[in-house]
mmCIF file of C-alpha atoms and ligand atoms in Angstrom:
data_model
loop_
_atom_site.group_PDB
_atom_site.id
_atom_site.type_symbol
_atom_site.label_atom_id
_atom_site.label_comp_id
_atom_site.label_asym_id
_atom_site.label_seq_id
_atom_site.Cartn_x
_atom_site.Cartn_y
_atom_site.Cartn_z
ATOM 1 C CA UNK L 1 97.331 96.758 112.327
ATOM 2 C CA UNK L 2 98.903 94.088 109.832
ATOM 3 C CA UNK L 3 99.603 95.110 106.431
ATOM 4 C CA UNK L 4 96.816 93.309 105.022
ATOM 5 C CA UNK L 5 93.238 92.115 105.509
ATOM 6 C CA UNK L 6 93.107 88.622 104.717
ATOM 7 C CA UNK L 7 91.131 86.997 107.061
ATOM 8 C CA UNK L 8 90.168 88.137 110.697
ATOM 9 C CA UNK L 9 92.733 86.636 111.738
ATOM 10 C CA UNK L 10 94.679 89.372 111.260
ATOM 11 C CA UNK L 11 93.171 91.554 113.041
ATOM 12 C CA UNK L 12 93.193 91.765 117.098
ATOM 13 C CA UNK L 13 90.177 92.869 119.315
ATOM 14 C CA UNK L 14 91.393 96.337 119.501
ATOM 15 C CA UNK L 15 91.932 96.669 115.842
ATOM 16 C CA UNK L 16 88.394 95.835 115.489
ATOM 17 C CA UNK L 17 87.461 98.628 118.454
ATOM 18 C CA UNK L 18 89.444 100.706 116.067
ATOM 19 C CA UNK L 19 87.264 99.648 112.523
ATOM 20 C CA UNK L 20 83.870 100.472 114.277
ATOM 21 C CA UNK L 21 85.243 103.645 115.883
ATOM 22 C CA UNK L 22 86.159 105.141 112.817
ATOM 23 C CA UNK L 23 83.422 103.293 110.784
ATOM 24 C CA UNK L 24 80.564 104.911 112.948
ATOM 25 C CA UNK L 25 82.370 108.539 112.328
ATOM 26 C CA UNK L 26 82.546 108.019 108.432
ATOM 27 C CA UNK L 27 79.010 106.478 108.391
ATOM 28 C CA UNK L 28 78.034 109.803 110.696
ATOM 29 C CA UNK L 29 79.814 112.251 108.932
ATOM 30 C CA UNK L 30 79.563 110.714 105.340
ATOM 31 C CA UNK L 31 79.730 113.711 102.540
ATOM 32 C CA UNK L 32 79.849 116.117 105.430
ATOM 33 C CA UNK L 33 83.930 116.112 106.162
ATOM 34 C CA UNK L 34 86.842 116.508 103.942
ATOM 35 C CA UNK L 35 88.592 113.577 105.379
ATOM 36 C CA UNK L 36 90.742 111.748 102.653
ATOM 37 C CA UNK L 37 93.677 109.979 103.793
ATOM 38 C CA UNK L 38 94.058 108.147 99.805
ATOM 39 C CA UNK L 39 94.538 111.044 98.258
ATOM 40 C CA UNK L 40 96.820 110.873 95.344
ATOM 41 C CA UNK L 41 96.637 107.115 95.797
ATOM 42 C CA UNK L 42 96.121 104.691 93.490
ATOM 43 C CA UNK L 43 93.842 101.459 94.338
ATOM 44 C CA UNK L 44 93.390 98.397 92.432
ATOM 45 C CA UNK L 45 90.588 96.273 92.760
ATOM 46 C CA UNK L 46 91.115 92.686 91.126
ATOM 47 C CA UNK L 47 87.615 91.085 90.404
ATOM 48 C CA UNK L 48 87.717 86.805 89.249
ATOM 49 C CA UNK L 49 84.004 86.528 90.420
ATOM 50 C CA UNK L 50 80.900 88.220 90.260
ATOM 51 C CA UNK L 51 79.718 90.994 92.614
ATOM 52 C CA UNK L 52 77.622 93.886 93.346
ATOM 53 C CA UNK L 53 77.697 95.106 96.886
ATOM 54 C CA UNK L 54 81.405 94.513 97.059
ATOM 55 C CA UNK L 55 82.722 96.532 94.047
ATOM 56 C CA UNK L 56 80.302 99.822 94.161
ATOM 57 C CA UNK L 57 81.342 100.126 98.469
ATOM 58 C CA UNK L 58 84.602 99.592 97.258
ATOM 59 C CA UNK L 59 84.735 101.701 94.268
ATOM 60 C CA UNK L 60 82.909 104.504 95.697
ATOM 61 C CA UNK L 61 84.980 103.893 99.498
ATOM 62 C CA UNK L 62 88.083 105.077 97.537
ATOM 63 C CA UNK L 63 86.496 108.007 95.621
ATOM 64 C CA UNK L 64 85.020 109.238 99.061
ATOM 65 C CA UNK L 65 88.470 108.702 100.127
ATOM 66 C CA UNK L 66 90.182 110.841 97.857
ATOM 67 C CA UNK L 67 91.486 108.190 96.119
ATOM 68 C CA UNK L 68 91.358 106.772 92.589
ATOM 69 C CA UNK L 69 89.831 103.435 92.031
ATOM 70 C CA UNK L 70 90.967 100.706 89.324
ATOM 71 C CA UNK L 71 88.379 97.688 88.342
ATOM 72 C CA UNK L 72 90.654 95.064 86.823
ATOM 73 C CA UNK L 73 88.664 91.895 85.866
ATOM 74 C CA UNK L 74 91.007 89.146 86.682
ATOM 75 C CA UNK L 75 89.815 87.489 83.202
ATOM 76 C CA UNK L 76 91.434 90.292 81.017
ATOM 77 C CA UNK L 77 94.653 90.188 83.620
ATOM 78 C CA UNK L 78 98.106 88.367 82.176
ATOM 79 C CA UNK L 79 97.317 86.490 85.188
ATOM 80 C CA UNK L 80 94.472 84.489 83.267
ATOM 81 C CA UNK L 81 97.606 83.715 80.917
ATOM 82 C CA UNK L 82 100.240 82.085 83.071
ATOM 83 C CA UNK L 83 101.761 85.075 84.442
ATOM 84 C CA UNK L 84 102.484 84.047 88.020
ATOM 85 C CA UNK L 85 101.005 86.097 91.159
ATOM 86 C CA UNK L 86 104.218 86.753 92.561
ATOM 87 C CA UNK L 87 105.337 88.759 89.312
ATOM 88 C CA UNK L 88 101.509 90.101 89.520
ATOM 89 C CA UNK L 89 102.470 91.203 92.952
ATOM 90 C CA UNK L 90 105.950 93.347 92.259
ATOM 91 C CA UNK L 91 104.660 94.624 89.306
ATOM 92 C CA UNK L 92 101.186 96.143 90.757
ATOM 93 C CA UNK L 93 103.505 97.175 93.511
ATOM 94 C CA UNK L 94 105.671 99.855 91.486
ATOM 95 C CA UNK L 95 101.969 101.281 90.353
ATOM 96 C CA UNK L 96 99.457 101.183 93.319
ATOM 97 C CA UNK L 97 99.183 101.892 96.792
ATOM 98 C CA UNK L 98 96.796 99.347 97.571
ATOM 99 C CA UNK L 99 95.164 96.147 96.318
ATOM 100 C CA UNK L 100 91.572 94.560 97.090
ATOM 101 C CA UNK L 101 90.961 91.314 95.835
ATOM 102 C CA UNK L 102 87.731 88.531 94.892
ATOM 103 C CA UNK L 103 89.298 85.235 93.608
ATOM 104 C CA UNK L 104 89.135 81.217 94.027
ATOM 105 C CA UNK L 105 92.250 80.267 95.982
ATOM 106 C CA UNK L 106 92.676 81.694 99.388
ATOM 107 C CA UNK L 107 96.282 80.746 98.549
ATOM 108 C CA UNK L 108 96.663 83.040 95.566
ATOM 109 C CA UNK L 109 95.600 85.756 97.962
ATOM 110 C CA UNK L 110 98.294 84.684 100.330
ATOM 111 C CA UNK L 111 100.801 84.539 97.872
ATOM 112 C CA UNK L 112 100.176 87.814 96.471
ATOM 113 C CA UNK L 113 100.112 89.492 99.704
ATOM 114 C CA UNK L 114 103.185 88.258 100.855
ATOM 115 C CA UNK L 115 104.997 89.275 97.730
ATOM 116 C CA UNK L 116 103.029 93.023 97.318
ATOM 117 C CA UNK L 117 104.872 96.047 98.711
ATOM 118 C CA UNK L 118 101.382 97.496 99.250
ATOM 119 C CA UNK L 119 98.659 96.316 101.185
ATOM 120 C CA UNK L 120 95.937 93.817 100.490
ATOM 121 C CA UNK L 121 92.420 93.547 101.495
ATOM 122 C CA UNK L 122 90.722 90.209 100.144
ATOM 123 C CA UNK L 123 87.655 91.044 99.068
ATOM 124 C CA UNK L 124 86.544 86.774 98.931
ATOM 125 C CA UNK L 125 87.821 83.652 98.227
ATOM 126 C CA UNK L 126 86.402 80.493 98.704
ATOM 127 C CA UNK L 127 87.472 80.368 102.342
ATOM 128 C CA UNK L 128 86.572 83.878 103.764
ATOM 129 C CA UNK L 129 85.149 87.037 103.333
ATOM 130 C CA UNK L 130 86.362 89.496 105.992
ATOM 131 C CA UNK L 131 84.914 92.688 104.325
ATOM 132 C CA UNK L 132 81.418 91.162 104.797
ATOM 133 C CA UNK L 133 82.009 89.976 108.323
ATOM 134 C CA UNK L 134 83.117 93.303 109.787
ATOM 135 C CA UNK L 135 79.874 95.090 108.103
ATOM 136 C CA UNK L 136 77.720 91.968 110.044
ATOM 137 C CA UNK L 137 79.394 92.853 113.368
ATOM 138 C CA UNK L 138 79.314 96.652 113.541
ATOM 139 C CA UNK L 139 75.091 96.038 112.060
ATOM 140 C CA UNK L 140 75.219 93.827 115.015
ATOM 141 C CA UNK L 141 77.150 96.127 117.148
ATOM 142 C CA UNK L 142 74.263 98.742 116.277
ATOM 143 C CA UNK L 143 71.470 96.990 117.280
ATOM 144 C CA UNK L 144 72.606 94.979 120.439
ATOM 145 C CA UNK L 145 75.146 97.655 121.753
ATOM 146 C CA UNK L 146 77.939 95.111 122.412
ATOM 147 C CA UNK L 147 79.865 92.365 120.904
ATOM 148 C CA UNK L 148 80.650 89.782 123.326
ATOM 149 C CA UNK L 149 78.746 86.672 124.790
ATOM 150 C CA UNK L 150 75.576 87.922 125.827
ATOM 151 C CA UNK L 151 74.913 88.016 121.612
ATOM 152 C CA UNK L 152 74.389 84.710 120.502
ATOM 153 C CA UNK L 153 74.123 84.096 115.966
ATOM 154 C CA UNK L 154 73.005 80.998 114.766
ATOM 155 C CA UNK L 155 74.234 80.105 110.746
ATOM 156 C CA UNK L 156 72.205 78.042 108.712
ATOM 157 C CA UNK L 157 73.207 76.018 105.794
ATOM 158 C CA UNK L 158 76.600 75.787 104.176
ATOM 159 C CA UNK L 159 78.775 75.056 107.453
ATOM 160 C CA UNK L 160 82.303 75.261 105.102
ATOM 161 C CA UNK L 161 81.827 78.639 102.984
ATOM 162 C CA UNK L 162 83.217 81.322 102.968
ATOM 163 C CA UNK L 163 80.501 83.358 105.081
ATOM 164 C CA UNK L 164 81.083 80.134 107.910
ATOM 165 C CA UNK L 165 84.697 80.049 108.096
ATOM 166 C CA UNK L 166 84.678 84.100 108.591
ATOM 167 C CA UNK L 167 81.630 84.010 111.248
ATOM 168 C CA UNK L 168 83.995 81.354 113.106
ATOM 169 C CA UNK L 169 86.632 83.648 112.942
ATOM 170 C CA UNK L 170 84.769 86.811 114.298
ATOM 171 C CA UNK L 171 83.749 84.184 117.044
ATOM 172 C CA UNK L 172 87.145 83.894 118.167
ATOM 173 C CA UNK L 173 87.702 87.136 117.946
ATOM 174 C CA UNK L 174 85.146 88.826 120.159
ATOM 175 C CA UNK L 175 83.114 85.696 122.408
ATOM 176 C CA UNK L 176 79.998 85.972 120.536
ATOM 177 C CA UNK L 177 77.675 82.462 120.576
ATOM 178 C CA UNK L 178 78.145 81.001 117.093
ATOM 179 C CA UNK L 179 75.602 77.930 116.210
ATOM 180 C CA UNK L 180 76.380 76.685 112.758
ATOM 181 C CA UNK L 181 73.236 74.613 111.747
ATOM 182 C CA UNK L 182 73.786 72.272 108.208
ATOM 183 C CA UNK L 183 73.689 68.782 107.607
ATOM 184 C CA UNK L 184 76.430 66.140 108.525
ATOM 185 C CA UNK L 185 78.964 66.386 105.848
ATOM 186 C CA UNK L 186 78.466 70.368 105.128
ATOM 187 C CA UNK L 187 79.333 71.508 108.425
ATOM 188 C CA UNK L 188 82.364 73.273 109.889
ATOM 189 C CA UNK L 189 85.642 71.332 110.034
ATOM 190 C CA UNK L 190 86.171 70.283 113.763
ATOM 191 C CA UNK L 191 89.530 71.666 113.875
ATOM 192 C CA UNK L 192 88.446 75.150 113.057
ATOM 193 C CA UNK L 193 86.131 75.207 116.063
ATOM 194 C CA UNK L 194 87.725 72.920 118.624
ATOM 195 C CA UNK L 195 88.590 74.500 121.595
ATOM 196 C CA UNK L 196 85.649 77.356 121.518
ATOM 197 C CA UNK L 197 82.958 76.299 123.736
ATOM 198 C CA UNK L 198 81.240 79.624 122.383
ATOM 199 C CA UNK L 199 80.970 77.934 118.752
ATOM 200 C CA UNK L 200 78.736 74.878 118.071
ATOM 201 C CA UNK L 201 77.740 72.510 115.063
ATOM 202 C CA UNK L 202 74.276 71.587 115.485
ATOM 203 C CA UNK L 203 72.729 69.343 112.721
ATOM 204 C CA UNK L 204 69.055 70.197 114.297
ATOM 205 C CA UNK L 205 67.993 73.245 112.886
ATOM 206 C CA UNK L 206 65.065 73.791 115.689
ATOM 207 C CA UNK L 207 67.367 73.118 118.428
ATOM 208 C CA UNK L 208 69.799 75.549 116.853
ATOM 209 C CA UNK L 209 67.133 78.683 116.700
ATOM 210 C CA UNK L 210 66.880 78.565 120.743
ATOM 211 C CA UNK L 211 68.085 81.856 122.496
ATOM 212 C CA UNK L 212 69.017 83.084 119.001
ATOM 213 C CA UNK L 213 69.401 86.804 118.676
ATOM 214 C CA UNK L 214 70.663 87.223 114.906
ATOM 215 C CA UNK L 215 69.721 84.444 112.097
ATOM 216 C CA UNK L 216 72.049 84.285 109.377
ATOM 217 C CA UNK L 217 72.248 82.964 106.297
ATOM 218 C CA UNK L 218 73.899 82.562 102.819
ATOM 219 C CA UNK L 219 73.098 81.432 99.309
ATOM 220 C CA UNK L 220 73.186 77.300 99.072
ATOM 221 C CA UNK L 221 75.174 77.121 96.060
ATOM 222 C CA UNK L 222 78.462 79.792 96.680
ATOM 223 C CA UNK L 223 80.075 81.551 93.482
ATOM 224 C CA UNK L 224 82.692 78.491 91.734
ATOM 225 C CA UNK L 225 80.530 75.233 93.369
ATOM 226 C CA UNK L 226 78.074 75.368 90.491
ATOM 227 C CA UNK L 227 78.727 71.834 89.822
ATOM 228 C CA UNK L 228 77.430 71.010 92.968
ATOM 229 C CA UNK L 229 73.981 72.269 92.545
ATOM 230 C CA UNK L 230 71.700 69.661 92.171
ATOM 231 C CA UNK L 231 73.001 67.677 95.216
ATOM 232 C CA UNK L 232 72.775 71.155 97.559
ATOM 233 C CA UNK L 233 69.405 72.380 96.781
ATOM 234 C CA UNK L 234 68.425 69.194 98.066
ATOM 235 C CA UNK L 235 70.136 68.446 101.104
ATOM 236 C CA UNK L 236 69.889 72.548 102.648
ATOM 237 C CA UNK L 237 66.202 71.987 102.216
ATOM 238 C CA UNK L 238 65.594 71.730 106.495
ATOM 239 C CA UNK L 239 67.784 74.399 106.728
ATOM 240 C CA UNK L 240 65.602 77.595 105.709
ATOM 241 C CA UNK L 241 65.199 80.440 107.557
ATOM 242 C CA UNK L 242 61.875 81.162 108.255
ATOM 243 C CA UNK L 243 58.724 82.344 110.420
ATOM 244 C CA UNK L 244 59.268 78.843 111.856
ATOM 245 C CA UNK L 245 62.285 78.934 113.127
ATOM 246 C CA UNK L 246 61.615 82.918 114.526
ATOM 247 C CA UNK L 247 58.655 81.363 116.889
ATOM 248 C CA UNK L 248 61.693 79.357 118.272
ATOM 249 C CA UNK L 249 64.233 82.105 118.778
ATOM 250 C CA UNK L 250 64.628 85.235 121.150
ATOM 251 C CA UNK L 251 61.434 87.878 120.750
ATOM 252 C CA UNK L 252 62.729 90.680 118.268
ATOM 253 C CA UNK L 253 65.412 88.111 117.057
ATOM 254 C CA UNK L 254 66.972 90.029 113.427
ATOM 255 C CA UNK L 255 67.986 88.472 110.003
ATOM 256 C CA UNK L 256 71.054 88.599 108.590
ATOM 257 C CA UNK L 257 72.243 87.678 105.043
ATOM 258 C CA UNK L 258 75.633 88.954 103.242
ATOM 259 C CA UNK L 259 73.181 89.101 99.679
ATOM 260 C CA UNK L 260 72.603 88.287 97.007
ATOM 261 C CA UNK L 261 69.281 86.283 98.184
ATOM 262 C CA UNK L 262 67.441 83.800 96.782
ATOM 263 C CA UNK L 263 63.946 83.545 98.321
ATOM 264 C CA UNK L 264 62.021 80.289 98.798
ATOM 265 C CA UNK L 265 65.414 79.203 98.964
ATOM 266 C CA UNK L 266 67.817 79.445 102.147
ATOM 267 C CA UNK L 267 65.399 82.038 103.200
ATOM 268 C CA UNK L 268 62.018 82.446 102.805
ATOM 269 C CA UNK L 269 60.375 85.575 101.116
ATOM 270 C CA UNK L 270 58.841 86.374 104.251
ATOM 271 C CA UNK L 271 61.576 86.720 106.447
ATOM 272 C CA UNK L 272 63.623 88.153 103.787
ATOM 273 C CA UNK L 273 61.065 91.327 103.276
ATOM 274 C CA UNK L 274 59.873 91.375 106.920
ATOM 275 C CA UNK L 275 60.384 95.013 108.028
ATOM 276 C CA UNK L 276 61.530 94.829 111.122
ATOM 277 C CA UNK L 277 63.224 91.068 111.395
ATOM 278 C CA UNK L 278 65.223 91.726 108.392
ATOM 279 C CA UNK L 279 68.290 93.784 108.308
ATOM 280 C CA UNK L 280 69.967 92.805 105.174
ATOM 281 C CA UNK L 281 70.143 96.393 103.763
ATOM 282 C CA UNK L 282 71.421 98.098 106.984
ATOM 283 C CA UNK L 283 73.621 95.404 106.676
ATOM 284 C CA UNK L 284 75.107 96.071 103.374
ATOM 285 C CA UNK L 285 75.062 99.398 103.820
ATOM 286 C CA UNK L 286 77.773 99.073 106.433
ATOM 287 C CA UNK L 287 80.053 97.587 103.825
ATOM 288 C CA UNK L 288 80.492 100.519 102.547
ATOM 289 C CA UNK L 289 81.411 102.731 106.019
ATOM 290 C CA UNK L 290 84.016 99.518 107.430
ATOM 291 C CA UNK L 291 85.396 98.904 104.042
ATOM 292 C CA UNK L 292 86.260 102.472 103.932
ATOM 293 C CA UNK L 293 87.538 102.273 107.617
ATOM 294 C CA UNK L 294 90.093 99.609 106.661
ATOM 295 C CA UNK L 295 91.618 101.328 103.754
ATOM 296 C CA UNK L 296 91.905 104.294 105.578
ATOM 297 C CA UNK L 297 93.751 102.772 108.300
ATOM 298 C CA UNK L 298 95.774 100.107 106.369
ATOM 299 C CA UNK L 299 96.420 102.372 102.960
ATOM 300 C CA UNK L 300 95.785 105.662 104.630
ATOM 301 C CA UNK L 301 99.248 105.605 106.668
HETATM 302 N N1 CP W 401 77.915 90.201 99.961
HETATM 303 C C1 CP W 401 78.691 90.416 98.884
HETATM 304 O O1 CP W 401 79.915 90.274 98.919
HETATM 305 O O2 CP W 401 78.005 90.794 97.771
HETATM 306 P P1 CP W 401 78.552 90.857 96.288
HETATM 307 O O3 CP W 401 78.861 89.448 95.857
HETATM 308 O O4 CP W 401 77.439 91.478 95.494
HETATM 309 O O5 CP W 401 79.790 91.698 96.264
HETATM 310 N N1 NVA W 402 79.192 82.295 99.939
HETATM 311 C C1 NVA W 402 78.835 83.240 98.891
HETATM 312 C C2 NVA W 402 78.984 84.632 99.391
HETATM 313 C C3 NVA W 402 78.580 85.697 98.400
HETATM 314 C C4 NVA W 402 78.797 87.074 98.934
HETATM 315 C C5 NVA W 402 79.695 82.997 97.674
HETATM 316 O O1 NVA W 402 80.891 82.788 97.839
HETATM 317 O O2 NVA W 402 79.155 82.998 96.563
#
């Protein structure tokens, strides 16, 4: 593998055979083995934006680890003061062994990686979220068998977050269908999915539900486009997922959401709490088991 986890990018189809071989044998074997490939290393994780999922896997990935974990809210950094990333980067470098990462600017993550010594694992910026992506593809991998073609996803809502540009990505990757379904002027750039015929904008959200074995979705208003409330709960409104759109979609078709939810919102509160349709927590759980796959093979070594 690369030295860092930036986007899927950088990551090749057997790399990601790889993350869910050894994610399945830490999920099996979790608190049963004495593996702990960080031990006596030191990792920092750099939080500018809120989170809950993200920090306990990752914080309790490196303790199962071995290793020793380090929350550093961005705010309180000298990097909230004009110190520059690069210096950020040497500095952290001469301390840690490895540095996970939830900011703004994709390029600050860039820029930092390519300066660090050590590796880095972004943990989200406003244009991808690989952590989350890899959990929704081994939860997918566990309930369909396979990634590949014969697994089709439709997205709904926010065509250019985060979540979109990383499902895109995985889409590449592996073959999988992608639909994204959001209104003209929210949806995917068409130069990130030219060329795929696996990955489709479709403005109809009906037409996007056919065949559809996984339904995904993600808040309507992402962490920094606050401003932009008002004008997105509005025009995501057609874009729900719920018992409608199910009726339309494969039987036994699952939900998927990276969390935090809002119900009544981009999903409704019956989809969201349905037993078997929903597999959020499954979902999130898996965080936890890849996360601690791709430290142990990228910080590990
Ligand atoms: N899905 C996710 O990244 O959750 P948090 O924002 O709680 O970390
Ligand atoms: N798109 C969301 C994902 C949260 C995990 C955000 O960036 O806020």
């Amino acid at each position: 593998m690369k030295k860092d986890l930036l986007t899927l990018k950088d990551i090749t189809r057997d790399d990601l055979d790889n993350i869910f071989e050894l994610s399945a044998k830490l999920k099996r074997e979790r608190g049963k083995n004495s593996y702990a490939p960080l031990t006596g290393k030191s990792i920092g994780l750099i939080f500018a934006k809120s989170s809950t999922r993200t920090r306990v896997s990752f914080e309790v990935g490196v303790g199962e680890l071995g290793g020793h974990p380090l929350y550093l809210d961005q705010s309180k950094m000298q990097v909230g003061r004009g110190e520059t990333v690069a210096d950020t980067a040497h500095v952290l470098s001469r301390y840690l062994h490895g540095i996970v990462i939830r900011t703004f600017s994709h390029a600050d993550v860039e820029e930092l990686a390519r300066v660090a010594t050590i590796p880095v694992i972004n943990a989200l910026t406003d244009e991808y979220h690989p952590c989350q992506i890899l959990a929704d593809l081994l939860t997918i991998k566990e309930y369909s068998g396979k990634i590949d073609s014969s697994v089709k996803i439709a997205f709904y809502g926010d065509g250019r977050s985060n979540i979109a540009n990383s499902l895109i990505l995985a889409a590449k990757l592996t073959g999988i269908r992608l639909t994204i379904s959001s209104p003209e002027g929210e949806h995917p750039d068409a130069e990130r999915i030219a060329g795929f015929a696996n990955i489709e904008w479709q403005p109809d959200p009906e037409k996007a539900a056919k065949d559809v074995d996984y339904f995904y979705t993600d808040v309507w208003v992402s962490m920094g486009f606050e401003d932009e409330r008002a004008r997105r709960m509005k025009i995501f409104v057609p874009y729900q997922v719920n018992e409608h759109l199910f009726d339309l979609a494969k039987p036994g078709a699952k939900f998927l959401h990276c969390l935090p939810a809002h119900r009544g919102e981009e999903v409704s509160g019956g989809v969201m709490d349905d037993p078997v349709r929903s597999i959020v927590f499954d979902e999130a759980e898996n965080r936890l088991h890849v996360q601690k796959a791709v430290m142990s093979m990228l910080m590990g070594r």
